[in-house]
Tab-separated table of C-alpha atoms and ligand atoms in Angstrom:
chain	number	residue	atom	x	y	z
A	151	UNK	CA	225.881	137.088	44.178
A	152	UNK	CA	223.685	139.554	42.527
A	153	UNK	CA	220.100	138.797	42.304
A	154	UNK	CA	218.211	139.476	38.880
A	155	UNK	CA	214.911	139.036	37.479
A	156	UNK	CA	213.653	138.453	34.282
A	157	UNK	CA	210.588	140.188	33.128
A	158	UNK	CA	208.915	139.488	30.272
A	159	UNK	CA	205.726	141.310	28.694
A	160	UNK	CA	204.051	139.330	26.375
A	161	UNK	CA	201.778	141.828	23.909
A	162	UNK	CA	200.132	140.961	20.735
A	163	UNK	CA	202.120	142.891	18.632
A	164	UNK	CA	205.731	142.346	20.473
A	165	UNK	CA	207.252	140.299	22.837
A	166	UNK	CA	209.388	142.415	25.578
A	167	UNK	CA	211.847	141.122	28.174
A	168	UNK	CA	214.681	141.882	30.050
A	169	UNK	CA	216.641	141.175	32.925
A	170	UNK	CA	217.334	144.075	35.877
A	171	UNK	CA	217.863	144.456	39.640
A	172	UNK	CA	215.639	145.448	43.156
A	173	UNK	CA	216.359	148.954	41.773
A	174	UNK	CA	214.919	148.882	38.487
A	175	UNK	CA	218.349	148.774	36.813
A	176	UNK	CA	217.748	146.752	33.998
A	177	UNK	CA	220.992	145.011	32.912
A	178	UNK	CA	219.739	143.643	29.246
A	179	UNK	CA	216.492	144.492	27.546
A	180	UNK	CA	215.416	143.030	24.060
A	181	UNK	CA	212.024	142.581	21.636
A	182	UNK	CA	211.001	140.273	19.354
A	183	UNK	CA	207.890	140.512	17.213
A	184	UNK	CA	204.834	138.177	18.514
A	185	UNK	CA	204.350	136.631	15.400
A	186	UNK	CA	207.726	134.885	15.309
A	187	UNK	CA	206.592	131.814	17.071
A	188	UNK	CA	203.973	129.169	16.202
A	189	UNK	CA	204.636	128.060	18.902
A	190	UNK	CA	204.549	129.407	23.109
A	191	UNK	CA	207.828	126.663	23.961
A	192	UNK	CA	209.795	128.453	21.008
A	193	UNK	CA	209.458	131.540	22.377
A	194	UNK	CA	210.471	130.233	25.637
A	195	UNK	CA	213.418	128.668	24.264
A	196	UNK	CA	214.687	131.509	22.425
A	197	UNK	CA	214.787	133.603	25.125
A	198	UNK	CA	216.358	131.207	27.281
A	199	UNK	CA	219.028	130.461	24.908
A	200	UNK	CA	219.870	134.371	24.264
A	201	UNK	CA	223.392	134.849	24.728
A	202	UNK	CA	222.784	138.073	27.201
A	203	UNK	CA	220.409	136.092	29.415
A	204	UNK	CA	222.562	132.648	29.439
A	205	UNK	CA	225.886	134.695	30.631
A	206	UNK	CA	223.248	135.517	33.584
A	207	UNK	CA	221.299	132.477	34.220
A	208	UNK	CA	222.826	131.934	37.617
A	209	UNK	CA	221.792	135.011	39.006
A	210	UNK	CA	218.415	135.041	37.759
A	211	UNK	CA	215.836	134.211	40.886
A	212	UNK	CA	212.870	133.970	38.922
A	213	UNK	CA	210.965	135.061	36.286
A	214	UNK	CA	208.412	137.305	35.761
A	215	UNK	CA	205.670	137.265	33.197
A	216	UNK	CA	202.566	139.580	31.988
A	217	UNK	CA	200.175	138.804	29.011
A	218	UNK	CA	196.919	139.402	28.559
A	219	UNK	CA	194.481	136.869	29.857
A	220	UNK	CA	197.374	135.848	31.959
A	221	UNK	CA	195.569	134.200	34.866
A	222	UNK	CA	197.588	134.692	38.133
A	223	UNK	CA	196.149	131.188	39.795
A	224	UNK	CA	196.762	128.854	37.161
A	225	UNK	CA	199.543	130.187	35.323
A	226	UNK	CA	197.677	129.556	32.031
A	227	UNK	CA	197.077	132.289	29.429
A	228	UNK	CA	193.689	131.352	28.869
A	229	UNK	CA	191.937	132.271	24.881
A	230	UNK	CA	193.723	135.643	24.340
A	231	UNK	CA	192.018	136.636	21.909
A	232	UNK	CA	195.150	139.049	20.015
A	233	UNK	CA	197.952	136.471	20.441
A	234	UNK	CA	198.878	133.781	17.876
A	235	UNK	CA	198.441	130.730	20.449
A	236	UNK	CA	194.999	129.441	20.896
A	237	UNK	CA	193.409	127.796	23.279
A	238	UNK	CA	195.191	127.716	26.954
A	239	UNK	CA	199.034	127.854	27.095
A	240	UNK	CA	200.280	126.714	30.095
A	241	UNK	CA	202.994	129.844	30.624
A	242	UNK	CA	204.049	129.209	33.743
A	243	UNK	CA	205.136	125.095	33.626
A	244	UNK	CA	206.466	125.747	30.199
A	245	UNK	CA	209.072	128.041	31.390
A	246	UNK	CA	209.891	126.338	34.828
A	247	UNK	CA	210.616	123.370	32.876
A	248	UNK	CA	212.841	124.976	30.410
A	249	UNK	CA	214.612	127.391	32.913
A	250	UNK	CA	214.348	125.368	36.085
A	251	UNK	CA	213.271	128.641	37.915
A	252	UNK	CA	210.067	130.253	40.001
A	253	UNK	CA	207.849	131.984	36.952
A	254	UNK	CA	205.044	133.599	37.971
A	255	UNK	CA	202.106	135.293	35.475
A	256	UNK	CA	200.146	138.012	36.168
A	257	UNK	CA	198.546	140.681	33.730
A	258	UNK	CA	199.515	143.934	32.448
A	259	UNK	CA	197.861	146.160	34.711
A	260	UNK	CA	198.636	144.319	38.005
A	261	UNK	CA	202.393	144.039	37.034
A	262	UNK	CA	202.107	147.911	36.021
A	263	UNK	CA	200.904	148.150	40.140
A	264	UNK	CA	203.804	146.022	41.446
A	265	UNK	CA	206.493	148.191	39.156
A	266	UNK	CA	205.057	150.993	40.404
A	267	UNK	CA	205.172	150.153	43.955
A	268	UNK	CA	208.526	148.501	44.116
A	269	UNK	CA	210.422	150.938	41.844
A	270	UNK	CA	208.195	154.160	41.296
A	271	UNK	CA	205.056	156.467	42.394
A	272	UNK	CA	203.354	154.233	44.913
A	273	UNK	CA	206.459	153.116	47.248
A	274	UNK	CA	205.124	154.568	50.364
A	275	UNK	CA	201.104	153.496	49.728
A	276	UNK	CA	199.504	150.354	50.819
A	277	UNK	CA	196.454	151.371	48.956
A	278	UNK	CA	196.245	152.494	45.800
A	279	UNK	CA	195.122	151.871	42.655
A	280	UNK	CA	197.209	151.632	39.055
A	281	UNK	CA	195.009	153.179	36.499
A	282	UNK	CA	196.600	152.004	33.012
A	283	UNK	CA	195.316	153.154	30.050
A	284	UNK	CA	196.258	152.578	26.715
A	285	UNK	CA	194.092	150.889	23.612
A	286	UNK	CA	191.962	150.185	26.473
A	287	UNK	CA	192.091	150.206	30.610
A	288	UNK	CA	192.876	148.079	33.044
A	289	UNK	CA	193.570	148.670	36.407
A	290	UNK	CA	195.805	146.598	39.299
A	291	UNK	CA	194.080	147.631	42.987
A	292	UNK	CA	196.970	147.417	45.949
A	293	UNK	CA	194.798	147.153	48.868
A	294	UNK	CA	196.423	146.849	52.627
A	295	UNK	CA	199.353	146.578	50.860
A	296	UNK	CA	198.412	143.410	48.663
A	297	UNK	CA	197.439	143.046	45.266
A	298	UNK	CA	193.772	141.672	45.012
A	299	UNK	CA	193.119	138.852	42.858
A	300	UNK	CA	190.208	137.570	43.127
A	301	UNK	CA	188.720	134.518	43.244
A	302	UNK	CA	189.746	133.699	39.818
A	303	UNK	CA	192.786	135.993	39.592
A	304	UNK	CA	190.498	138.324	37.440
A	305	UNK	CA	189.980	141.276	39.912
A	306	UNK	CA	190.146	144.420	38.524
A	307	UNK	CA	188.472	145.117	35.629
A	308	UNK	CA	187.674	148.568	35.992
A	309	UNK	CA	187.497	149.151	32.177
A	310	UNK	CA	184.409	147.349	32.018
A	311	UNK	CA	182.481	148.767	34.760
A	312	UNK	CA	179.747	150.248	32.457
A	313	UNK	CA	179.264	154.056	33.173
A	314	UNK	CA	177.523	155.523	30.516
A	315	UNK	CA	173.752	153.897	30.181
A	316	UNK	CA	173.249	152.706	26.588
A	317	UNK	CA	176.618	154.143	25.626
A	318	UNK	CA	179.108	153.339	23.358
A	319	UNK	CA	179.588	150.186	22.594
A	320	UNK	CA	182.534	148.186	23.805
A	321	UNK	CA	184.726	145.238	22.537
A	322	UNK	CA	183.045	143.275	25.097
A	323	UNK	CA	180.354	143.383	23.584
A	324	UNK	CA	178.324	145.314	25.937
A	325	UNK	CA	177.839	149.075	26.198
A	326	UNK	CA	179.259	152.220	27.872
A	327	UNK	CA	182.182	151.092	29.629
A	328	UNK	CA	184.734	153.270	30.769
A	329	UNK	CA	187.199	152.302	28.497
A	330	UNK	CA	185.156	153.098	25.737
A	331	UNK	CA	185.576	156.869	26.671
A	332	UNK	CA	188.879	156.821	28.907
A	333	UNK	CA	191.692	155.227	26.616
A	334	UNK	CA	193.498	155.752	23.612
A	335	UNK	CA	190.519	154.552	21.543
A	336	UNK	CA	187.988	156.205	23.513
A	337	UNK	CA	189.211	159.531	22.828
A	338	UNK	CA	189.269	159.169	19.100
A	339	UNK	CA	185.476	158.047	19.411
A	340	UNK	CA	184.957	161.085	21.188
A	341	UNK	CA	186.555	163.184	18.302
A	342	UNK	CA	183.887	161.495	16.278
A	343	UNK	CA	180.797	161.500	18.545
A	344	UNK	CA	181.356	165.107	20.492
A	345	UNK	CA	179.648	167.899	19.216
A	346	UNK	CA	181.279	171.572	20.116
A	347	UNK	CA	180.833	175.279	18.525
A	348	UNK	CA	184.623	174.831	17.888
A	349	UNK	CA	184.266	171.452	16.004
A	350	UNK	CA	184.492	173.130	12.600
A	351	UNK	CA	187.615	175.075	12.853
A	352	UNK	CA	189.354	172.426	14.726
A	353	UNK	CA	193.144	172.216	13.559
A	354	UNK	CA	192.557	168.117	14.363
A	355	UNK	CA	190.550	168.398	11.208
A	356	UNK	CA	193.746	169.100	9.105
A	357	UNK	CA	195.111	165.420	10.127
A	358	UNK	CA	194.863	162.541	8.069
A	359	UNK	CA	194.620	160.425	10.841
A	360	UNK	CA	193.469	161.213	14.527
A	361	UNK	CA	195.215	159.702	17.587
A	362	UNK	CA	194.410	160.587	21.265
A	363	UNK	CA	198.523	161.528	21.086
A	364	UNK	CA	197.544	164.192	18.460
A	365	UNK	CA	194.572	165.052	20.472
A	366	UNK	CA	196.822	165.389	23.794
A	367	UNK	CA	199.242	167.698	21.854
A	368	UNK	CA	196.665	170.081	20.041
A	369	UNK	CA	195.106	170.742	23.283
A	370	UNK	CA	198.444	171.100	25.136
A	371	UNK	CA	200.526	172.591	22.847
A	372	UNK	CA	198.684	174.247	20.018
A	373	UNK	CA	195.757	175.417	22.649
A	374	UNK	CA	193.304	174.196	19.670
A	375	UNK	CA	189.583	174.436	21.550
A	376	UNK	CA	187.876	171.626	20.638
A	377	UNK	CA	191.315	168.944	21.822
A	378	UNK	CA	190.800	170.792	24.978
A	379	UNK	CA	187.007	170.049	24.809
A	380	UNK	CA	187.627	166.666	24.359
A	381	UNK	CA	190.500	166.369	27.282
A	382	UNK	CA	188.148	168.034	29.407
A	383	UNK	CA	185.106	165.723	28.542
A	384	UNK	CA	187.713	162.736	29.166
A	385	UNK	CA	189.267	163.809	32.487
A	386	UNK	CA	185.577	164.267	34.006
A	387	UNK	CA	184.612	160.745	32.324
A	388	UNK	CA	187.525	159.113	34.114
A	389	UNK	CA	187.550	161.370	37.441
A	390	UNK	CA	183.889	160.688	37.745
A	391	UNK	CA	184.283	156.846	37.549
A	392	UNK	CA	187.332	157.087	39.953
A	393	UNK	CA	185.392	159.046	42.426
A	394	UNK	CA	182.881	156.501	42.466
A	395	UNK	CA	185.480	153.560	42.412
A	396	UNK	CA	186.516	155.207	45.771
A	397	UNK	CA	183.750	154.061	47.617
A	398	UNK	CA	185.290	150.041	47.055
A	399	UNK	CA	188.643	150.305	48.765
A	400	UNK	CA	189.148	153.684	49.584
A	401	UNK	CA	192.535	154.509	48.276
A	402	UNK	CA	195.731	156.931	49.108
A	403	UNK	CA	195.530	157.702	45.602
A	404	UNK	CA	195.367	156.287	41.863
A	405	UNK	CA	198.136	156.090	39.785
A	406	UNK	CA	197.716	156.758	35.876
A	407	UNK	CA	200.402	154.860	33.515
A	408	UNK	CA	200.691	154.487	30.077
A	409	UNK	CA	200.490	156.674	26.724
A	410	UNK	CA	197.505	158.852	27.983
A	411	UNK	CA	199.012	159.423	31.256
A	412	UNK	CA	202.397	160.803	29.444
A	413	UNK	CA	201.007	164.590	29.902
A	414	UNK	CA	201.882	164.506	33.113
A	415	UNK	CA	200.074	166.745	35.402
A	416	UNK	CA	198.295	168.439	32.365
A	417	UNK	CA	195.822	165.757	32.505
A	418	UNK	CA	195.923	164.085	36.199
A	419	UNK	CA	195.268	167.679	37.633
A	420	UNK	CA	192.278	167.591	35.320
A	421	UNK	CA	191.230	164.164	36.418
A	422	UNK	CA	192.080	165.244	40.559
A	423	UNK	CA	189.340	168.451	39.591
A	424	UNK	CA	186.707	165.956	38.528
A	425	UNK	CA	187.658	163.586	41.196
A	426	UNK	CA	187.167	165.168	44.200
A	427	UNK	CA	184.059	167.365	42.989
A	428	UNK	CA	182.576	163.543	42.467
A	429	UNK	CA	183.767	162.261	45.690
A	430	UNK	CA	181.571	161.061	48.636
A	431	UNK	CA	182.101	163.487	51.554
A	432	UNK	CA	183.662	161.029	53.633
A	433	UNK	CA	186.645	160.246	50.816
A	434	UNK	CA	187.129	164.264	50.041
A	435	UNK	CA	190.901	165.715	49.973
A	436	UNK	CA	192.775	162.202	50.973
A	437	UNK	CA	193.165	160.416	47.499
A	438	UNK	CA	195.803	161.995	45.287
A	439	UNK	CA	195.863	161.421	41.312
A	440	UNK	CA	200.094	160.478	40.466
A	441	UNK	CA	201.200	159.965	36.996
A	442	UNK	CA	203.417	156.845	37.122
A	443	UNK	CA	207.016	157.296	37.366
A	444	UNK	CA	207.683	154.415	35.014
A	445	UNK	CA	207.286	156.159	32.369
A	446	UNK	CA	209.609	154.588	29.710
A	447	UNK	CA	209.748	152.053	27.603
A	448	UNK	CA	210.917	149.510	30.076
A	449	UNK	CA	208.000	149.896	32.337
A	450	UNK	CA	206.367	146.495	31.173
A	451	UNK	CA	209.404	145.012	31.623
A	452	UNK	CA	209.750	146.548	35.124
A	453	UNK	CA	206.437	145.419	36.477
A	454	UNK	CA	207.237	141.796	35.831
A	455	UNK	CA	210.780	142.584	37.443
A	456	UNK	CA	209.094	143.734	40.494
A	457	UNK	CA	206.295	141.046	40.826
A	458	UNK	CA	209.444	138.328	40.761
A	459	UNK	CA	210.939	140.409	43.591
A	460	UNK	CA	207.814	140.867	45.536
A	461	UNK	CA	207.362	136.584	45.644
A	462	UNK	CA	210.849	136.746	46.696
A	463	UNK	CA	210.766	138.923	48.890
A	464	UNK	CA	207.884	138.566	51.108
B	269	ZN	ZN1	183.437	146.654	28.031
């Protein structure tokens, strides 16, 4: 009998899921928007009564599930604050009662790591660390060969480690933390805030509306100066903060995923430059800087995949 998995990524604006193999094949993929439930159990149920994942039940071994505030221990999502159920939803019993199989709940960034180990860049490290950045940044840390939890299931929150004294202020409500300069949002702020002799005859200023994507392309494709400037002044934000974050677990390398990461080596060779001239002696020329190689739109889908096999598995 084949074994599947379902996967299911649980974001505020859509709900993901899918069902694929150990090799990342995914068999049947789907999306529905967030706000189509009132309630968690109807979401559940749809899903489980889809016709695609039904036909498959029997070879499903488990299900895997990533939301944010997705707490690994308890299998609650507990107050997130951009989904439309309040309070804490108990994710985990609600689908093992409905599907009668293993579910287990992580979030994002440490089902981004387990994708990425089982399936893409980090199959041959036991340490490294999945950088994801997106509207903001999260991180899943894979140390001798284990993701760390925590003692709440919580680990991990690089985002918030606050680099910048008195910086810009974050939607924690605290200031200068990373991902208020390295993610999708920080580099718009930093379109805004920098200041640069090539400011004024930016081409970004002929947009009606700046994203970090537009950003990313003026600097790579159109060579505009000040995109670059900004890149730049992002890379040795983030390599800077890495170099530092070395020093905890001491890492074969970090792995970036998600929309920022999509450059490819354009920007992780920037980041590796900032890096290693930030690095402790002792940690200089052993940690690489990989863009993910899930780099698609299943990726979410793929990290819960892989965290279903992994329980299995081990
Ligand atoms: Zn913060």
């Amino acid at each position: 009998m084949e074994k599947l998995a379902l996967g299911i990524d649980i974001g505020g604006t859509n709900i993901a899921f899918g069902i694929g193999d150990i090799y990342g094949k995914i068999i049947y993929e789907n999306s529905i928007p967030t706000k189509t439930f009132d309630k968690f159990e109807d979401l559940c149920s749809t899903i489980f009564n889809e016709p695609n994942i039904t036909c498959n039940i029997n070879n499903i071994i488990g299900i895997g599930i990533g939301a944010p505030n997705g707490n690994h221990f308890t299998g609650e999502i507990q107050f997130a604050p951009n989904l439309p159920w309040k309070g804490v939803i108990k994710a985990k019993q609600i689908f093992e009662s409905i599907f009668s199989k293993k579910t287990i709940l992580t979030n994002d960034a440490n089902a981004a790591a387990e994708g990425e180990k089982l399936f893409g860049a980090a199959k041959n490290f036991k340490n490294f660390v999945e950088i994801t950045l997106g509207t903001g940044l999260g991180s899943g840390i894979y140390i001798d060969d284990k993701i760390v939890y925590g003692a709440n299931g919580i680990a991990g929150e690089f985002g918030h480690i606050r680099i910048v004294p008195n910086g810009r202020h974050c939607n924690c409500k605290r200031n200068g933390c990373l991902e208020s300069y390295a993610s999708s949002t920080g580099i718009v702020k930093s379109f805004y805030e920098l200041d640069h002799p090539t400011k004024n005859k930016s081409l970004l200023n002929n947009l009606k509306e700046i994203t970090a994507k537009e950003i990313f392309n003026h600097a790579q494709i159109h060579k505009d100066e000040f995109s670059t400037y900004i890149i730049d002044y992002t890379a040795e934000v983030l390599g800077s903060a890495l170099a530092d974050f070395a020093c905890f677990s001491d890492p074969e390398a970090y792995i970036l995923f998600g929309g920022i990461a999509q450059s490819g080596q354009y920007f992780s060779e920037k980041v590796k430059f900032h890096l290693e001239k930030n690095l402790l002696n002792i940690y200089k020329d052993k940690i690489q800087v990989l863009t993910s190689q899930l780099h698609d739109k299943n990726a979410a889908i793929l990290g819960n995949i892989a965290s279903v096999f992994k329980l299995n598995l081990s």
